[in-house]
Amino acid sequence: MPSTPHAETFPAPTPAVSQVFTTVLSHGPLTRLEAGRRAGLSPAAVTKAVRPLLAAGYLAEDADEDARPTPGRPATLVRVNGERALFLGVKVTGTELIAVLTDLCCRIRLDRRRPLPDRAPGAVLTSIAGLVQELLAHAAESDAPVAGLGIAVSGDVDRAEGVVRYSPFLDWRDVPLAELAATTTGLPVTVDNDVRALTVAEQWFGAGAGLAGFALVTVGAGIGCGLVVHGQVVAGAHGVAGEIGHVVVDPAGPECHCGNRGCVEAIAGESAIVARMREVTGRQVDDSAQAVALAHEGVPGAREVYARAGEAIGRGIATVANLLGPERVIISGEGLAAYDLFAGRIRQAFTAAAFGSAARCDVLTRPLPFEQWARGAAAVAIQSFITQPPGIGQG
Amino acid sequence: MPSTPHAETFPAPTPAVSQVFTTVLSHGPLTRLEAGRRAGLSPAAVTKAVRPLLAAGYLAEDADEDARPTPGRPATLVRVNGERALFLGVKVTGTELIAVLTDLCCRIRLDRRRPLPDRAPGAVLTSIAGLVQELLAHAAESDAPVAGLGIAVSGDVDRAEGVVRYSPFLDWRDVPLAELAATTTGLPVTVDNDVRALTVAEQWFGAGAGLAGFALVTVGAGIGCGLVVHGQVVAGAHGVAGEIGHVVVDPAGPECHCGNRGCVEAIAGESAIVARMREVTGRQVDDSAQAVALAHEGVPGAREVYARAGEAIGRGIATVANLLGPERVIISGEGLAAYDLFAGRIRQAFTAAAFGSAARCDVLTRPLPFEQWARGAAAVAIQSFITQPPGIGQG
């Protein structure tokens, strides 16, 4: 394995330091004044937080060319020095690994995909290690140290403990992935639920930037949801949060793998749609692409399958809106490929089930390929690096 | 009207000042060190925040008798000086006003109830003004100024704007209650949703103290829910949040006043239970007390009505747990009088519908009489006083 200086540490990550860094990362370059306004900190607190970050090279200063001339010293802009450290992010699906190498600004420098022939934890770890090796070899061409690896997995993931408690698509239970991957790769590892990781990237750089509260709903093999409330991603006291896929919308509906009936995922998840399409049309349907094709061909009953899925998703989103009142709901995921088939019904069901002014919430769609999910995994690695909570793999 | 010095203002309410004050209010008396630890602030920040609060008399210092002798000056404890200011809180139900006079520590000094003969906004305002007069007369016996009035109303309430957007039980739409009540009483007025106000009191002084995330579910005429996420009550971008009563648990269920079918409230709200009880038993049932009596008498079908309500509430709670992963769910409200009739089913439905480790959430019940709801209204008035957001009625 290439030698990487992964003992890299962030200077004195007090809450103010982490907050200022994140604010500049997401909205920078910024003046200190503007960074303070956005982070809710006094100018003195910003100056104090910025100083060690400049000294250690994590932040850099540039003159503000656009600033109006003011008496005294010129305005300077603070920005994150992307070259200072590198991060790796890996998204694990049931069939594939998607990995990125990013800089400290979370800009993707390189991305790679690799099929996952075997879902057993040991085999997945070996595949991850191979992919990490490949990206580390590229990273070694730069002077910047690789300071962390983020791994995003669907299901019930306890980030603080670094454990995948239950992942239906991998068929994993209680896998201490952070510890195992830290041993295998020699890097500090952060493991998180994949939708929550993507939500961090959307909060920092995407359609959630600057919003105190939003929801990211992902439609695909599973139906997931990342929630930002009071400016922070909701992780849940025991690792479970955002399980919109297991909101029951029809107690008489189809059985779900979770043991209940009529969950959003049991109606609108990919395999549910494929199964229902077979049932309704009597045809051979192997995957989503075929299901979409049947609906587009106008095969009797096929469109109704998507309408029903859209109804379930819309109701699920309304439940989130009624409970949390987000400013915005972002819909993404592989399922967007079929979005024209259920968009109308999602909106209709959402509007009907939203209570009072919860209906004012802005609902939009945004395609985010798996490389963006892997970037989310790199984002949580950066998040761990700049906050360094005690935990497994936080070397 | 007795003259009250209501131009009282809190010194420089920066985020740190408000946070330190709230921490001491909720957990004090505390040493500065402990206050900083709980508020996530540095000792220097605490010292800076405490200074003006001590100078203005909102905080007071006592020697810490229990402290071990240490070299240098003795440890001192900081506490809120309850005598420094008084607050009024009013909870408005469909039939009654419940009011309290509290000190700055939110301790109830006096409580009063008054029937509400008319629900029209003008009539309710006149009743509130009369009750406020009565409490102000008592307050005048003390030297402390009355610094704010909180009014808690069920429904869709926009606290920032001071407007009751929709209150089903009062049949109000878009009533600018804060402005009207400020004009009538001459006090700074904060209006909030009643369950959210009660949640603030529970967060500061009740079963939610010290928890980063919890839900307070109230069962009664309506089914409400106050949510605390990341240590703050969720208000929603447009004023709507916590609408557990309008989570749809059975799309084929009874019609709800919100226009949907099978909402939790349409199955488990008081009037839904009473109506269903009439239908099932064929008897004359006028109110909850009679419905409870029928179930306790073992009238055929009567217990099943509560079981069905319990099922709906349990599913609603599971939805909250699956989306937010709270540490605790507190169940309260007038409906607790019948709790023995649906407790088992609530728990059973919650456990069945909770996803993975969301089921680990602690579910407990806690009787909170309407005086506690009025105290919640006083708590939001204190909250406004110590944060002074721009808004109607704020000074």
GROMACS .gro file of N, CA and C in nm, chain A residues 186-282:
model
  291
  186GLY      N    1  -0.582   0.139   0.646
  186GLY     CA    2  -0.492   0.225   0.722
  186GLY      C    3  -0.537   0.369   0.727
  187LEU      N    4  -0.660   0.396   0.682
  187LEU     CA    5  -0.711   0.534   0.685
  187LEU      C    6  -0.814   0.551   0.797
  188PRO      N    7  -0.832   0.675   0.845
  188PRO     CA    8  -0.946   0.699   0.934
  188PRO      C    9  -1.074   0.682   0.851
  189VAL      N   10  -1.168   0.604   0.901
  189VAL     CA   11  -1.288   0.571   0.823
  189VAL      C   12  -1.415   0.621   0.893
  190THR      N   13  -1.503   0.681   0.817
  190THR     CA   14  -1.636   0.717   0.865
  190THR      C   15  -1.737   0.641   0.783
  191VAL      N   16  -1.830   0.574   0.850
  191VAL     CA   17  -1.934   0.500   0.781
  191VAL      C   18  -2.065   0.571   0.807
  192ASP      N   19  -2.145   0.590   0.704
  192ASP     CA   20  -2.275   0.653   0.727
  192ASP      C   21  -2.378   0.594   0.632
  193ASN      N   22  -2.502   0.616   0.667
  193ASN     CA   23  -2.612   0.581   0.578
  193ASN      C   24  -2.594   0.659   0.448
  194ASP      N   25  -2.616   0.594   0.334
  194ASP     CA   26  -2.586   0.658   0.205
  194ASP      C   27  -2.668   0.783   0.178
  195VAL      N   28  -2.796   0.780   0.217
  195VAL     CA   29  -2.880   0.897   0.189
  195VAL      C   30  -2.838   1.014   0.279
  196ARG      N   31  -2.801   0.983   0.403
  196ARG     CA   32  -2.754   1.092   0.491
  196ARG      C   33  -2.625   1.152   0.438
  197ALA      N   34  -2.537   1.067   0.384
  197ALA     CA   35  -2.411   1.118   0.327
  197ALA      C   36  -2.440   1.210   0.208
  198LEU      N   37  -2.531   1.166   0.122
  198LEU     CA   38  -2.568   1.248   0.007
  198LEU      C   39  -2.631   1.380   0.054
  199THR      N   40  -2.704   1.373   0.164
  199THR     CA   41  -2.768   1.492   0.218
  199THR      C   42  -2.664   1.595   0.264
  200VAL      N   43  -2.554   1.547   0.320
  200VAL     CA   44  -2.446   1.639   0.361
  200VAL      C   45  -2.392   1.712   0.238
  201ALA      N   46  -2.369   1.637   0.129
  201ALA     CA   47  -2.320   1.700   0.006
  201ALA      C   48  -2.422   1.801  -0.048
  202GLU      N   49  -2.550   1.766  -0.044
  202GLU     CA   50  -2.654   1.858  -0.091
  202GLU      C   51  -2.663   1.982  -0.002
  203GLN      N   52  -2.639   1.962   0.127
  203GLN     CA   53  -2.645   2.075   0.221
  203GLN      C   54  -2.528   2.170   0.198
  204TRP      N   55  -2.412   2.114   0.171
  204TRP     CA   56  -2.292   2.197   0.153
  204TRP      C   57  -2.285   2.261   0.015
  205PHE      N   58  -2.321   2.180  -0.087
  205PHE     CA   59  -2.293   2.226  -0.224
  205PHE      C   60  -2.413   2.222  -0.317
  206GLY      N   61  -2.523   2.164  -0.275
  206GLY     CA   62  -2.633   2.139  -0.368
  206GLY      C   63  -2.756   2.223  -0.344
  207ALA      N   64  -2.873   2.164  -0.368
  207ALA     CA   65  -2.999   2.236  -0.361
  207ALA      C   66  -3.043   2.267  -0.218
  208GLY      N   67  -2.966   2.217  -0.120
  208GLY     CA   68  -2.999   2.246   0.019
  208GLY      C   69  -2.910   2.354   0.078
  209ALA      N   70  -2.815   2.406   0.001
  209ALA     CA   71  -2.720   2.504   0.056
  209ALA      C   72  -2.792   2.627   0.108
  210GLY      N   73  -2.760   2.666   0.231
  210GLY     CA   74  -2.818   2.786   0.289
  210GLY      C   75  -2.956   2.765   0.352
  211LEU      N   76  -3.012   2.644   0.342
  211LEU     CA   77  -3.144   2.620   0.400
  211LEU      C   78  -3.130   2.562   0.542
  212ALA      N   79  -3.212   2.611   0.633
  212ALA     CA   80  -3.210   2.558   0.770
  212ALA      C   81  -3.277   2.422   0.777
  213GLY      N   82  -3.374   2.399   0.689
  213GLY     CA   83  -3.445   2.272   0.692
  213GLY      C   84  -3.485   2.225   0.554
  214PHE      N   85  -3.443   2.106   0.517
  214PHE     CA   86  -3.489   2.048   0.390
  214PHE      C   87  -3.487   1.897   0.400
  215ALA      N   88  -3.553   1.832   0.304
  215ALA     CA   89  -3.555   1.686   0.297
  215ALA      C   90  -3.508   1.645   0.159
  216LEU      N   91  -3.426   1.541   0.155
  216LEU     CA   92  -3.382   1.483   0.029
  216LEU      C   93  -3.443   1.344   0.022
  217VAL      N   94  -3.532   1.325  -0.074
  217VAL     CA   95  -3.600   1.196  -0.088
  217VAL      C   96  -3.542   1.123  -0.208
  218THR      N   97  -3.493   1.002  -0.185
  218THR     CA   98  -3.432   0.927  -0.295
  218THR      C   99  -3.520   0.808  -0.332
  219VAL      N  100  -3.546   0.799  -0.460
  219VAL     CA  101  -3.637   0.698  -0.512
  219VAL      C  102  -3.556   0.603  -0.600
  220GLY      N  103  -3.556   0.476  -0.564
  220GLY     CA  104  -3.480   0.378  -0.641
  220GLY      C  105  -3.508   0.240  -0.588
  221ALA      N  106  -3.402   0.160  -0.571
  221ALA     CA  107  -3.419   0.026  -0.514
  221ALA      C  108  -3.492   0.040  -0.380
  222GLY      N  109  -3.448   0.137  -0.299
  222GLY     CA  110  -3.518   0.172  -0.175
  222GLY      C  111  -3.573   0.312  -0.188
  223ILE      N  112  -3.656   0.351  -0.091
  223ILE     CA  113  -3.702   0.490  -0.087
  223ILE      C  114  -3.643   0.547   0.042
  224GLY      N  115  -3.549   0.640   0.027
  224GLY     CA  116  -3.480   0.694   0.144
  224GLY      C  117  -3.509   0.840   0.163
  225CYS      N  118  -3.465   0.893   0.276
  225CYS     CA  119  -3.486   1.035   0.301
  225CYS      C  120  -3.379   1.088   0.396
  226GLY      N  121  -3.310   1.192   0.355
  226GLY     CA  122  -3.217   1.262   0.443
  226GLY      C  123  -3.285   1.389   0.489
  227LEU      N  124  -3.273   1.418   0.618
  227LEU     CA  125  -3.342   1.535   0.674
  227LEU      C  126  -3.242   1.632   0.736
  228VAL      N  127  -3.256   1.758   0.702
  228VAL     CA  128  -3.179   1.862   0.769
  228VAL      C  129  -3.277   1.946   0.850
  229VAL      N  130  -3.254   1.955   0.979
  229VAL     CA  131  -3.338   2.035   1.068
  229VAL      C  132  -3.244   2.124   1.149
  230HIS      N  133  -3.279   2.252   1.160
  230HIS     CA  134  -3.194   2.347   1.231
  230HIS      C  135  -3.051   2.343   1.177
  231GLY      N  136  -3.038   2.328   1.048
  231GLY     CA  137  -2.906   2.334   0.984
  231GLY      C  138  -2.819   2.211   0.999
  232GLN      N  139  -2.871   2.104   1.059
  232GLN     CA  140  -2.790   1.984   1.077
  232GLN      C  141  -2.865   1.861   1.026
  233VAL      N  142  -2.790   1.765   0.973
  233VAL     CA  143  -2.850   1.640   0.928
  233VAL      C  144  -2.897   1.561   1.051
  234VAL      N  145  -3.020   1.511   1.043
  234VAL     CA  146  -3.078   1.433   1.154
  234VAL      C  147  -3.024   1.290   1.146
  235ALA      N  148  -2.960   1.246   1.255
  235ALA     CA  149  -2.901   1.112   1.256
  235ALA      C  150  -2.985   1.013   1.336
  236GLY      N  151  -3.068   1.065   1.427
  236GLY     CA  152  -3.148   0.976   1.511
  236GLY      C  153  -3.069   0.928   1.630
  237ALA      N  154  -3.137   0.913   1.744
  237ALA     CA  155  -3.069   0.876   1.868
  237ALA      C  156  -3.001   0.739   1.857
  238HIS      N  157  -3.059   0.650   1.777
  238HIS     CA  158  -3.004   0.515   1.768
  238HIS      C  159  -2.960   0.482   1.626
  239GLY      N  160  -2.938   0.586   1.545
  239GLY     CA  161  -2.890   0.564   1.409
  239GLY      C  162  -2.999   0.560   1.304
  240VAL      N  163  -3.124   0.540   1.346
  240VAL     CA  164  -3.232   0.538   1.248
  240VAL      C  165  -3.297   0.676   1.238
  241ALA      N  166  -3.312   0.726   1.117
  241ALA     CA  167  -3.383   0.851   1.091
  241ALA      C  168  -3.412   0.856   0.942
  242GLY      N  169  -3.513   0.932   0.903
  242GLY     CA  170  -3.542   0.952   0.762
  242GLY      C  171  -3.600   0.829   0.692
  243GLU      N  172  -3.654   0.735   0.768
  243GLU     CA  173  -3.704   0.612   0.705
  243GLU      C  174  -3.842   0.634   0.642
  244ILE      N  175  -3.845   0.724   0.545
  244ILE     CA  176  -3.970   0.751   0.472
  244ILE      C  177  -4.018   0.626   0.400
  245GLY      N  178  -3.923   0.538   0.364
  245GLY     CA  179  -3.958   0.414   0.294
  245GLY      C  180  -4.046   0.324   0.378
  246HIS      N  181  -4.042   0.343   0.511
  246HIS     CA  182  -4.121   0.257   0.598
  246HIS      C  183  -4.233   0.333   0.667
  247VAL      N  184  -4.272   0.446   0.608
  247VAL     CA  185  -4.398   0.510   0.646
  247VAL      C  186  -4.507   0.423   0.581
  248VAL      N  187  -4.602   0.379   0.662
  248VAL     CA  188  -4.709   0.294   0.609
  248VAL      C  189  -4.815   0.384   0.545
  249VAL      N  190  -4.838   0.366   0.417
  249VAL     CA  191  -4.941   0.447   0.352
  249VAL      C  192  -5.068   0.367   0.325
  250ASP      N  193  -5.058   0.236   0.337
  250ASP     CA  194  -5.178   0.154   0.316
  250ASP      C  195  -5.165   0.024   0.396
  251PRO      N  196  -5.231   0.020   0.514
  251PRO     CA  197  -5.215  -0.098   0.600
  251PRO      C  198  -5.264  -0.226   0.534
  252ALA      N  199  -5.341  -0.213   0.425
  252ALA     CA  200  -5.388  -0.332   0.353
  252ALA      C  201  -5.301  -0.358   0.230
  253GLY      N  202  -5.192  -0.284   0.217
  253GLY     CA  203  -5.107  -0.295   0.099
  253GLY      C  204  -5.014  -0.414   0.102
  254PRO      N  205  -4.923  -0.423   0.004
  254PRO     CA  206  -4.834  -0.539  -0.007
  254PRO      C  207  -4.736  -0.550   0.109
  255GLU      N  208  -4.693  -0.671   0.135
  255GLU     CA  209  -4.596  -0.696   0.242
  255GLU      C  210  -4.462  -0.631   0.212
  256CYS      N  211  -4.399  -0.580   0.319
  256CYS     CA  212  -4.268  -0.518   0.304
  256CYS      C  213  -4.163  -0.607   0.371
  257HIS      N  214  -4.037  -0.597   0.326
  257HIS     CA  215  -3.932  -0.679   0.387
  257HIS      C  216  -3.912  -0.645   0.534
  258CYS      N  217  -3.965  -0.530   0.579
  258CYS     CA  218  -3.947  -0.491   0.720
  258CYS      C  219  -4.048  -0.562   0.810
  259GLY      N  220  -4.143  -0.633   0.750
  259GLY     CA  221  -4.241  -0.705   0.831
  259GLY      C  222  -4.378  -0.640   0.834
  260ASN      N  223  -4.387  -0.513   0.791
  260ASN     CA  224  -4.516  -0.446   0.788
  260ASN      C  225  -4.579  -0.459   0.649
  261ARG      N  226  -4.694  -0.396   0.636
  261ARG     CA  227  -4.764  -0.396   0.507
  261ARG      C  228  -4.781  -0.252   0.459
  262GLY      N  229  -4.773  -0.234   0.327
  262GLY     CA  230  -4.808  -0.106   0.268
  262GLY      C  231  -4.713   0.007   0.298
  263CYS      N  232  -4.586  -0.024   0.329
  263CYS     CA  233  -4.484   0.080   0.342
  263CYS      C  234  -4.466   0.146   0.205
  264VAL      N  235  -4.420   0.271   0.204
  264VAL     CA  236  -4.391   0.341   0.079
  264VAL      C  237  -4.301   0.255  -0.010
  265GLU      N  238  -4.198   0.196   0.051
  265GLU     CA  239  -4.102   0.116  -0.026
  265GLU      C  240  -4.165  -0.011  -0.084
  266ALA      N  241  -4.264  -0.067  -0.013
  266ALA     CA  242  -4.329  -0.189  -0.059
  266ALA      C  243  -4.421  -0.162  -0.178
  267ILE      N  244  -4.446  -0.034  -0.205
  267ILE     CA  245  -4.531   0.003  -0.318
  267ILE      C  246  -4.449   0.072  -0.428
  268ALA      N  247  -4.350   0.152  -0.385
  268ALA     CA  248  -4.280   0.237  -0.482
  268ALA      C  249  -4.132   0.203  -0.501
  269GLY      N  250  -4.080   0.107  -0.425
  269GLY     CA  251  -3.942   0.065  -0.445
  269GLY      C  252  -3.932  -0.009  -0.579
  270GLU      N  253  -3.813  -0.015  -0.635
  270GLU     CA  254  -3.794  -0.076  -0.767
  270GLU      C  255  -3.851  -0.217  -0.778
  271SER      N  256  -3.816  -0.303  -0.682
  271SER     CA  257  -3.859  -0.442  -0.696
  271SER      C  258  -4.010  -0.453  -0.678
  272ALA      N  259  -4.069  -0.363  -0.597
  272ALA     CA  260  -4.214  -0.363  -0.580
  272ALA      C  261  -4.281  -0.325  -0.712
  273ILE      N  262  -4.226  -0.227  -0.780
  273ILE     CA  263  -4.284  -0.185  -0.908
  273ILE      C  264  -4.271  -0.296  -1.012
  274VAL      N  265  -4.154  -0.360  -1.016
  274VAL     CA  266  -4.132  -0.468  -1.113
  274VAL      C  267  -4.230  -0.584  -1.086
  275ALA      N  268  -4.244  -0.621  -0.958
  275ALA     CA  269  -4.332  -0.732  -0.922
  275ALA      C  270  -4.477  -0.700  -0.958
  276ARG      N  271  -4.518  -0.577  -0.926
  276ARG     CA  272  -4.655  -0.536  -0.953
  276ARG      C  273  -4.682  -0.531  -1.105
  277MET      N  274  -4.580  -0.490  -1.178
  277MET     CA  275  -4.593  -0.480  -1.324
  277MET      C  276  -4.615  -0.618  -1.384
  278ARG      N  277  -4.544  -0.717  -1.333
  278ARG     CA  278  -4.564  -0.856  -1.379
  278ARG      C  279  -4.708  -0.900  -1.353
  279GLU      N  280  -4.752  -0.870  -1.230
  279GLU     CA  281  -4.885  -0.910  -1.186
  279GLU      C  282  -4.992  -0.846  -1.273
  280VAL      N  283  -4.978  -0.716  -1.296
  280VAL     CA  284  -5.081  -0.640  -1.366
  280VAL      C  285  -5.085  -0.670  -1.516
  281THR      N  286  -4.966  -0.682  -1.576
  281THR     CA  287  -4.962  -0.699  -1.722
  281THR      C  288  -4.953  -0.845  -1.765
  282GLY      N  289  -4.918  -0.933  -1.674
  282GLY     CA  290  -4.901  -1.073  -1.709
  282GLY      C  291  -4.779  -1.100  -1.796
   0.00000   0.00000   0.00000
